[in-house]
């Protein structure tokens, strides 16, 4: 395919939130049936129906099919709890509440179920990033990973990126997701997400990607990554 110049905008965080919830919901309901549904409902209730509804509406207007509406009563009369929070902070809070409901009930087994949903969410994102590269005539090589990334970072992140031969080294000193989990004293639940997501996205982009994530904002005060992929390696079909 010849190289073209299609500009593909990143997904909104509302779409990302709805995508993540849908993947987690699929795993939790498959594993825990009605108890799983009840716990997810509890998590959305604790987060707030009005805020969840606004996320669901925006995701739907952006053509995202999701299951978030299934857990928001049509006749609720709740008000916004978090009018001044950014979409990144809302993503973090909703995730923490549904994860807390599951993990507090099912422990390590529940955490594994949540992480399976996160993995599926991330792997699908990674495949989408590879498709974004292909649209512009590029392969899923290391130089195309960040170039075609599907989530806008915004100035709420502080990131240092060093591009090396066959490796991208990144250090995040400020992350709005990690900051929100820290502010809410939800460190343990936030780490459930952080330990899985980047490896899942990278694997979906190219299954030969190796990700070293040896520091976490919620533990060491910064996230440190090394994304490693030989330029000659492409994903096996």
PDB file of C-alpha atoms in Angstrom:
ATOM      1  CA  UNK A   1       0.000   0.000   0.000  1.00  0.00           C
ATOM      2  CA  UNK A   2       1.376   3.404  -0.918  1.00  0.00           C
ATOM      3  CA  UNK A   3       1.791   5.936   1.839  1.00  0.00           C
ATOM      4  CA  UNK A   4      -0.997   8.449   2.217  1.00  0.00           C
ATOM      5  CA  UNK A   5      -1.782  11.088   4.793  1.00  0.00           C
ATOM      6  CA  UNK A   6      -5.046  10.225   6.528  1.00  0.00           C
ATOM      7  CA  UNK A   7      -5.383  12.114   9.804  1.00  0.00           C
ATOM      8  CA  UNK A   8      -7.221   9.863  12.263  1.00  0.00           C
ATOM      9  CA  UNK A   9      -8.148  11.678  15.476  1.00  0.00           C
ATOM     10  CA  UNK A  10      -7.768   9.957  18.837  1.00  0.00           C
ATOM     11  CA  UNK A  11     -10.787   8.551  20.635  1.00  0.00           C
ATOM     12  CA  UNK A  12     -12.377  10.709  23.290  1.00  0.00           C
ATOM     13  CA  UNK A  13     -11.950   9.560  26.869  1.00  0.00           C
ATOM     14  CA  UNK A  14     -15.700   8.973  27.029  1.00  0.00           C
ATOM     15  CA  UNK A  15     -15.360   6.419  24.240  1.00  0.00           C
ATOM     16  CA  UNK A  16     -12.361   4.894  26.005  1.00  0.00           C
ATOM     17  CA  UNK A  17     -14.341   4.661  29.252  1.00  0.00           C
ATOM     18  CA  UNK A  18     -17.289   2.979  27.527  1.00  0.00           C
ATOM     19  CA  UNK A  19     -14.990   0.576  25.663  1.00  0.00           C
ATOM     20  CA  UNK A  20     -13.213  -0.444  28.875  1.00  0.00           C
ATOM     21  CA  UNK A  21     -16.436  -0.915  30.816  1.00  0.00           C
ATOM     22  CA  UNK A  22     -17.891  -3.078  28.042  1.00  0.00           C
ATOM     23  CA  UNK A  23     -14.896  -5.435  27.999  1.00  0.00           C
ATOM     24  CA  UNK A  24     -14.818  -5.737  31.790  1.00  0.00           C
ATOM     25  CA  UNK A  25     -18.586  -6.257  31.924  1.00  0.00           C
ATOM     26  CA  UNK A  26     -18.339  -9.080  29.388  1.00  0.00           C
ATOM     27  CA  UNK A  27     -15.815 -11.001  31.507  1.00  0.00           C
ATOM     28  CA  UNK A  28     -17.418 -10.292  34.888  1.00  0.00           C
ATOM     29  CA  UNK A  29     -20.918 -11.301  33.802  1.00  0.00           C
ATOM     30  CA  UNK A  30     -19.608 -14.419  32.058  1.00  0.00           C
ATOM     31  CA  UNK A  31     -17.816 -15.466  35.244  1.00  0.00           C
ATOM     32  CA  UNK A  32     -20.131 -14.290  38.016  1.00  0.00           C
ATOM     33  CA  UNK A  33     -23.526 -14.105  36.267  1.00  0.00           C
ATOM     34  CA  UNK A  34     -26.178 -12.170  38.224  1.00  0.00           C
ATOM     35  CA  UNK A  35     -23.811 -11.519  41.128  1.00  0.00           C
ATOM     36  CA  UNK A  36     -21.418  -9.907  38.677  1.00  0.00           C
ATOM     37  CA  UNK A  37     -24.163  -7.725  37.251  1.00  0.00           C
ATOM     38  CA  UNK A  38     -25.196  -6.656  40.752  1.00  0.00           C
ATOM     39  CA  UNK A  39     -21.635  -5.691  41.658  1.00  0.00           C
ATOM     40  CA  UNK A  40     -21.162  -3.723  38.451  1.00  0.00           C
ATOM     41  CA  UNK A  41     -24.436  -1.963  39.216  1.00  0.00           C
ATOM     42  CA  UNK A  42     -23.113  -1.165  42.673  1.00  0.00           C
ATOM     43  CA  UNK A  43     -19.946   0.288  41.183  1.00  0.00           C
ATOM     44  CA  UNK A  44     -21.866   2.522  38.767  1.00  0.00           C
ATOM     45  CA  UNK A  45     -24.203   3.575  41.586  1.00  0.00           C
ATOM     46  CA  UNK A  46     -21.231   4.537  43.767  1.00  0.00           C
ATOM     47  CA  UNK A  47     -19.724   6.464  40.857  1.00  0.00           C
ATOM     48  CA  UNK A  48     -22.971   8.296  40.083  1.00  0.00           C
ATOM     49  CA  UNK A  49     -25.679   7.693  37.496  1.00  0.00           C
ATOM     50  CA  UNK A  50     -25.725  11.202  36.051  1.00  0.00           C
ATOM     51  CA  UNK A  51     -21.975  11.279  35.409  1.00  0.00           C
ATOM     52  CA  UNK A  52     -22.067   7.749  33.981  1.00  0.00           C
ATOM     53  CA  UNK A  53     -24.988   8.706  31.750  1.00  0.00           C
ATOM     54  CA  UNK A  54     -23.137  11.689  30.316  1.00  0.00           C
ATOM     55  CA  UNK A  55     -20.175   9.439  29.488  1.00  0.00           C
ATOM     56  CA  UNK A  56     -22.526   6.919  27.870  1.00  0.00           C
ATOM     57  CA  UNK A  57     -24.302   9.582  25.814  1.00  0.00           C
ATOM     58  CA  UNK A  58     -21.082  11.094  24.472  1.00  0.00           C
ATOM     59  CA  UNK A  59     -19.703   7.659  23.606  1.00  0.00           C
ATOM     60  CA  UNK A  60     -22.904   6.808  21.750  1.00  0.00           C
ATOM     61  CA  UNK A  61     -22.910  10.085  19.805  1.00  0.00           C
ATOM     62  CA  UNK A  62     -19.391   9.146  18.702  1.00  0.00           C
ATOM     63  CA  UNK A  63     -20.800   5.861  17.343  1.00  0.00           C
ATOM     64  CA  UNK A  64     -19.461   3.580  20.071  1.00  0.00           C
ATOM     65  CA  UNK A  65     -21.612   0.573  20.958  1.00  0.00           C
ATOM     66  CA  UNK A  66     -21.310  -0.219  24.652  1.00  0.00           C
ATOM     67  CA  UNK A  67     -23.089  -1.751  27.650  1.00  0.00           C
ATOM     68  CA  UNK A  68     -22.826   1.166  30.055  1.00  0.00           C
ATOM     69  CA  UNK A  69     -26.446   2.195  29.525  1.00  0.00           C
ATOM     70  CA  UNK A  70     -27.547  -1.250  30.802  1.00  0.00           C
ATOM     71  CA  UNK A  71     -26.463  -0.206  34.312  1.00  0.00           C
ATOM     72  CA  UNK A  72     -27.980   3.290  34.359  1.00  0.00           C
ATOM     73  CA  UNK A  73     -31.685   3.428  35.296  1.00  0.00           C
ATOM     74  CA  UNK A  74     -33.727   5.431  32.785  1.00  0.00           C
ATOM     75  CA  UNK A  75     -35.771   7.037  35.564  1.00  0.00           C
ATOM     76  CA  UNK A  76     -32.908   8.134  37.830  1.00  0.00           C
ATOM     77  CA  UNK A  77     -32.967  11.714  39.093  1.00  0.00           C
ATOM     78  CA  UNK A  78     -29.410  11.975  40.357  1.00  0.00           C
ATOM     79  CA  UNK A  79     -27.254  15.053  39.806  1.00  0.00           C
ATOM     80  CA  UNK A  80     -23.652  15.412  38.677  1.00  0.00           C
ATOM     81  CA  UNK A  81     -21.162  14.629  41.423  1.00  0.00           C
ATOM     82  CA  UNK A  82     -18.045  15.534  39.449  1.00  0.00           C
ATOM     83  CA  UNK A  83     -18.823  18.543  37.256  1.00  0.00           C
ATOM     84  CA  UNK A  84     -15.282  19.935  37.495  1.00  0.00           C
ATOM     85  CA  UNK A  85     -13.378  16.724  36.811  1.00  0.00           C
ATOM     86  CA  UNK A  86     -11.636  16.063  33.503  1.00  0.00           C
ATOM     87  CA  UNK A  87     -12.648  13.084  31.329  1.00  0.00           C
ATOM     88  CA  UNK A  88      -9.389  11.398  32.404  1.00  0.00           C
ATOM     89  CA  UNK A  89     -10.347  11.733  36.069  1.00  0.00           C
ATOM     90  CA  UNK A  90     -13.853  10.411  35.372  1.00  0.00           C
ATOM     91  CA  UNK A  91     -12.359   7.410  33.569  1.00  0.00           C
ATOM     92  CA  UNK A  92     -10.192   6.721  36.617  1.00  0.00           C
ATOM     93  CA  UNK A  93     -13.018   7.090  39.130  1.00  0.00           C
ATOM     94  CA  UNK A  94     -15.479   4.915  37.256  1.00  0.00           C
ATOM     95  CA  UNK A  95     -12.874   2.197  36.794  1.00  0.00           C
ATOM     96  CA  UNK A  96     -11.915   2.323  40.475  1.00  0.00           C
ATOM     97  CA  UNK A  97     -15.508   1.976  41.634  1.00  0.00           C
ATOM     98  CA  UNK A  98     -16.362  -1.056  39.514  1.00  0.00           C
ATOM     99  CA  UNK A  99     -13.007  -2.673  40.297  1.00  0.00           C
ATOM    100  CA  UNK A 100     -13.463  -2.085  44.025  1.00  0.00           C
ATOM    101  CA  UNK A 101     -16.896  -3.742  43.943  1.00  0.00           C
ATOM    102  CA  UNK A 102     -15.519  -6.852  42.223  1.00  0.00           C
ATOM    103  CA  UNK A 103     -12.152  -7.152  43.994  1.00  0.00           C
ATOM    104  CA  UNK A 104     -13.551  -6.505  47.472  1.00  0.00           C
ATOM    105  CA  UNK A 105     -15.959  -9.384  46.908  1.00  0.00           C
ATOM    106  CA  UNK A 106     -13.875 -11.913  44.979  1.00  0.00           C
ATOM    107  CA  UNK A 107     -10.300 -11.000  45.922  1.00  0.00           C
ATOM    108  CA  UNK A 108      -7.480 -12.165  43.652  1.00  0.00           C
ATOM    109  CA  UNK A 109      -9.911 -14.082  41.453  1.00  0.00           C
ATOM    110  CA  UNK A 110     -11.941 -10.927  40.911  1.00  0.00           C
ATOM    111  CA  UNK A 111      -8.806  -8.943  40.153  1.00  0.00           C
ATOM    112  CA  UNK A 112      -7.818 -11.529  37.541  1.00  0.00           C
ATOM    113  CA  UNK A 113     -11.256 -11.193  35.928  1.00  0.00           C
ATOM    114  CA  UNK A 114     -10.930  -7.405  35.790  1.00  0.00           C
ATOM    115  CA  UNK A 115      -7.458  -7.700  34.295  1.00  0.00           C
ATOM    116  CA  UNK A 116      -8.709 -10.104  31.641  1.00  0.00           C
ATOM    117  CA  UNK A 117     -11.207  -7.429  30.606  1.00  0.00           C
ATOM    118  CA  UNK A 118      -8.461  -4.797  30.611  1.00  0.00           C
ATOM    119  CA  UNK A 119      -6.291  -7.049  28.461  1.00  0.00           C
ATOM    120  CA  UNK A 120      -9.045  -7.490  25.883  1.00  0.00           C
ATOM    121  CA  UNK A 121      -9.677  -3.731  25.877  1.00  0.00           C
ATOM    122  CA  UNK A 122      -5.967  -3.021  25.419  1.00  0.00           C
ATOM    123  CA  UNK A 123      -5.335  -5.694  22.825  1.00  0.00           C
ATOM    124  CA  UNK A 124      -8.217  -4.411  20.693  1.00  0.00           C
ATOM    125  CA  UNK A 125      -6.802  -0.909  20.990  1.00  0.00           C
ATOM    126  CA  UNK A 126      -3.416  -2.166  19.856  1.00  0.00           C
ATOM    127  CA  UNK A 127      -4.888  -3.844  16.792  1.00  0.00           C
ATOM    128  CA  UNK A 128      -6.654  -0.582  16.033  1.00  0.00           C
ATOM    129  CA  UNK A 129      -3.368   1.326  16.265  1.00  0.00           C
ATOM    130  CA  UNK A 130      -1.846  -1.107  13.781  1.00  0.00           C
ATOM    131  CA  UNK A 131      -4.791  -0.501  11.459  1.00  0.00           C
ATOM    132  CA  UNK A 132      -4.288   3.256  11.769  1.00  0.00           C
ATOM    133  CA  UNK A 133      -0.713   2.755  10.604  1.00  0.00           C
ATOM    134  CA  UNK A 134      -1.817   0.577   7.709  1.00  0.00           C
ATOM    135  CA  UNK A 135      -4.318   3.196   6.510  1.00  0.00           C
ATOM    136  CA  UNK A 136      -1.311   5.459   5.965  1.00  0.00           C
ATOM    137  CA  UNK A 137       0.681   2.762   4.198  1.00  0.00           C
ATOM    138  CA  UNK A 138       2.877   1.882   7.183  1.00  0.00           C
ATOM    139  CA  UNK A 139       3.632  -1.372   8.985  1.00  0.00           C
ATOM    140  CA  UNK A 140       3.272  -2.127  12.676  1.00  0.00           C
ATOM    141  CA  UNK A 141       6.907  -1.323  13.415  1.00  0.00           C
ATOM    142  CA  UNK A 142       8.184   0.527  16.465  1.00  0.00           C
ATOM    143  CA  UNK A 143       8.373   3.916  14.757  1.00  0.00           C
ATOM    144  CA  UNK A 144       4.636   3.755  14.005  1.00  0.00           C
ATOM    145  CA  UNK A 145       3.414   2.957  17.537  1.00  0.00           C
ATOM    146  CA  UNK A 146       3.245   6.395  19.130  1.00  0.00           C
ATOM    147  CA  UNK A 147       2.741   8.115  15.773  1.00  0.00           C
ATOM    148  CA  UNK A 148      -0.599   6.335  15.368  1.00  0.00           C
ATOM    149  CA  UNK A 149      -1.599   6.135  19.039  1.00  0.00           C
ATOM    150  CA  UNK A 150      -5.341   6.172  19.666  1.00  0.00           C
ATOM    151  CA  UNK A 151      -5.570   8.232  22.877  1.00  0.00           C
ATOM    152  CA  UNK A 152      -4.801  11.924  23.167  1.00  0.00           C
ATOM    153  CA  UNK A 153      -2.329  12.651  25.939  1.00  0.00           C
ATOM    154  CA  UNK A 154      -3.168  16.333  26.460  1.00  0.00           C
ATOM    155  CA  UNK A 155      -1.125  18.704  28.597  1.00  0.00           C
ATOM    156  CA  UNK A 156      -2.391  16.911  31.718  1.00  0.00           C
ATOM    157  CA  UNK A 157       0.416  14.396  31.170  1.00  0.00           C
ATOM    158  CA  UNK A 158       4.081  15.169  31.663  1.00  0.00           C
ATOM    159  CA  UNK A 159       6.101  12.725  29.579  1.00  0.00           C
ATOM    160  CA  UNK A 160       9.709  12.385  28.546  1.00  0.00           C
ATOM    161  CA  UNK A 161      10.164  10.204  25.458  1.00  0.00           C
ATOM    162  CA  UNK A 162      13.539   8.985  24.247  1.00  0.00           C
ATOM    163  CA  UNK A 163      13.596   7.165  20.913  1.00  0.00           C
ATOM    164  CA  UNK A 164      16.435   4.692  20.651  1.00  0.00           C
ATOM    165  CA  UNK A 165      17.325   2.036  18.125  1.00  0.00           C
ATOM    166  CA  UNK A 166      14.520  -0.533  18.393  1.00  0.00           C
ATOM    167  CA  UNK A 167      13.354   0.888  21.735  1.00  0.00           C
ATOM    168  CA  UNK A 168      11.139   3.686  23.025  1.00  0.00           C
ATOM    169  CA  UNK A 169      11.860   4.775  26.585  1.00  0.00           C
ATOM    170  CA  UNK A 170       9.164   6.809  28.311  1.00  0.00           C
ATOM    171  CA  UNK A 171       8.947   8.386  31.745  1.00  0.00           C
ATOM    172  CA  UNK A 172       5.627   9.771  32.994  1.00  0.00           C
ATOM    173  CA  UNK A 173       6.096  12.130  35.928  1.00  0.00           C
ATOM    174  CA  UNK A 174       2.487  13.379  35.841  1.00  0.00           C
ATOM    175  CA  UNK A 175      -0.476  11.180  34.884  1.00  0.00           C
ATOM    176  CA  UNK A 176      -4.076  12.338  35.459  1.00  0.00           C
ATOM    177  CA  UNK A 177      -5.281   8.756  35.905  1.00  0.00           C
ATOM    178  CA  UNK A 178      -2.694   7.938  38.546  1.00  0.00           C
ATOM    179  CA  UNK A 179      -3.202  11.311  40.205  1.00  0.00           C
ATOM    180  CA  UNK A 180      -6.936  10.718  40.544  1.00  0.00           C
ATOM    181  CA  UNK A 181      -6.444   7.266  42.026  1.00  0.00           C
ATOM    182  CA  UNK A 182      -3.904   8.703  44.459  1.00  0.00           C
ATOM    183  CA  UNK A 183      -6.200  11.598  45.408  1.00  0.00           C
ATOM    184  CA  UNK A 184      -9.018   9.129  46.112  1.00  0.00           C
ATOM    185  CA  UNK A 185      -6.765   6.693  48.009  1.00  0.00           C
ATOM    186  CA  UNK A 186      -7.574   4.071  45.378  1.00  0.00           C
ATOM    187  CA  UNK A 187      -3.961   3.088  44.724  1.00  0.00           C
ATOM    188  CA  UNK A 188      -4.574  -0.670  44.838  1.00  0.00           C
ATOM    189  CA  UNK A 189      -7.425  -0.516  42.329  1.00  0.00           C
ATOM    190  CA  UNK A 190      -5.577   1.810  39.979  1.00  0.00           C
ATOM    191  CA  UNK A 191      -2.619  -0.572  39.918  1.00  0.00           C
ATOM    192  CA  UNK A 192      -4.928  -3.316  38.681  1.00  0.00           C
ATOM    193  CA  UNK A 193      -5.203  -1.254  35.493  1.00  0.00           C
ATOM    194  CA  UNK A 194      -1.628   0.002  35.272  1.00  0.00           C
ATOM    195  CA  UNK A 195      -0.039  -3.440  35.550  1.00  0.00           C
ATOM    196  CA  UNK A 196      -1.791  -4.707  32.419  1.00  0.00           C
ATOM    197  CA  UNK A 197      -2.828  -1.993  30.009  1.00  0.00           C
ATOM    198  CA  UNK A 198       0.390  -0.972  28.239  1.00  0.00           C
ATOM    199  CA  UNK A 199       1.548  -4.542  27.678  1.00  0.00           C
ATOM    200  CA  UNK A 200      -1.893  -5.400  26.260  1.00  0.00           C
ATOM    201  CA  UNK A 201      -1.932  -2.454  23.842  1.00  0.00           C
ATOM    202  CA  UNK A 202       1.612  -3.145  22.657  1.00  0.00           C
ATOM    203  CA  UNK A 203       0.852  -6.851  22.182  1.00  0.00           C
ATOM    204  CA  UNK A 204      -2.217  -6.027  20.103  1.00  0.00           C
ATOM    205  CA  UNK A 205      -0.142  -3.683  17.944  1.00  0.00           C
ATOM    206  CA  UNK A 206       2.593  -6.263  17.402  1.00  0.00           C
ATOM    207  CA  UNK A 207       2.820  -9.542  19.273  1.00  0.00           C
ATOM    208  CA  UNK A 208       6.625  -9.366  19.300  1.00  0.00           C
ATOM    209  CA  UNK A 209       6.609  -6.108  21.278  1.00  0.00           C
ATOM    210  CA  UNK A 210       8.344  -6.441  24.652  1.00  0.00           C
ATOM    211  CA  UNK A 211       7.262  -3.987  27.357  1.00  0.00           C
ATOM    212  CA  UNK A 212       9.284  -3.369  30.513  1.00  0.00           C
ATOM    213  CA  UNK A 213       7.242  -1.364  33.043  1.00  0.00           C
ATOM    214  CA  UNK A 214       9.500  -1.166  36.086  1.00  0.00           C
ATOM    215  CA  UNK A 215       8.172   1.931  37.890  1.00  0.00           C
ATOM    216  CA  UNK A 216       4.617   3.074  38.621  1.00  0.00           C
ATOM    217  CA  UNK A 217       3.256   6.513  39.458  1.00  0.00           C
ATOM    218  CA  UNK A 218       1.198   4.930  42.221  1.00  0.00           C
ATOM    219  CA  UNK A 219       4.252   3.271  43.804  1.00  0.00           C
ATOM    220  CA  UNK A 220       7.480   5.054  42.862  1.00  0.00           C
ATOM    221  CA  UNK A 221       5.956   8.409  41.888  1.00  0.00           C
ATOM    222  CA  UNK A 222       6.580   7.995  38.172  1.00  0.00           C
ATOM    223  CA  UNK A 223       5.929   5.462  35.422  1.00  0.00           C
ATOM    224  CA  UNK A 224       8.934   4.220  33.509  1.00  0.00           C
ATOM    225  CA  UNK A 225       8.584   2.150  30.323  1.00  0.00           C
ATOM    226  CA  UNK A 226      10.840   0.538  27.786  1.00  0.00           C
ATOM    227  CA  UNK A 227       8.993  -0.526  24.626  1.00  0.00           C
ATOM    228  CA  UNK A 228      11.258  -2.849  22.656  1.00  0.00           C
ATOM    229  CA  UNK A 229      10.700  -4.124  19.121  1.00  0.00           C
ATOM    230  CA  UNK A 230      13.109  -4.940  16.332  1.00  0.00           C
ATOM    231  CA  UNK A 231      12.316  -2.937  13.203  1.00  0.00           C
ATOM    232  CA  UNK A 232      12.424  -6.105  11.110  1.00  0.00           C
ATOM    233  CA  UNK A 233       9.690  -7.842  13.116  1.00  0.00           C
ATOM    234  CA  UNK A 234       6.085  -7.668  12.015  1.00  0.00           C
ATOM    235  CA  UNK A 235       3.039  -9.242  13.566  1.00  0.00           C
ATOM    236  CA  UNK A 236       2.290 -12.809  12.568  1.00  0.00           C
ATOM    237  CA  UNK A 237      -1.074 -13.221  10.830  1.00  0.00           C
TER     238      UNK A 237
END
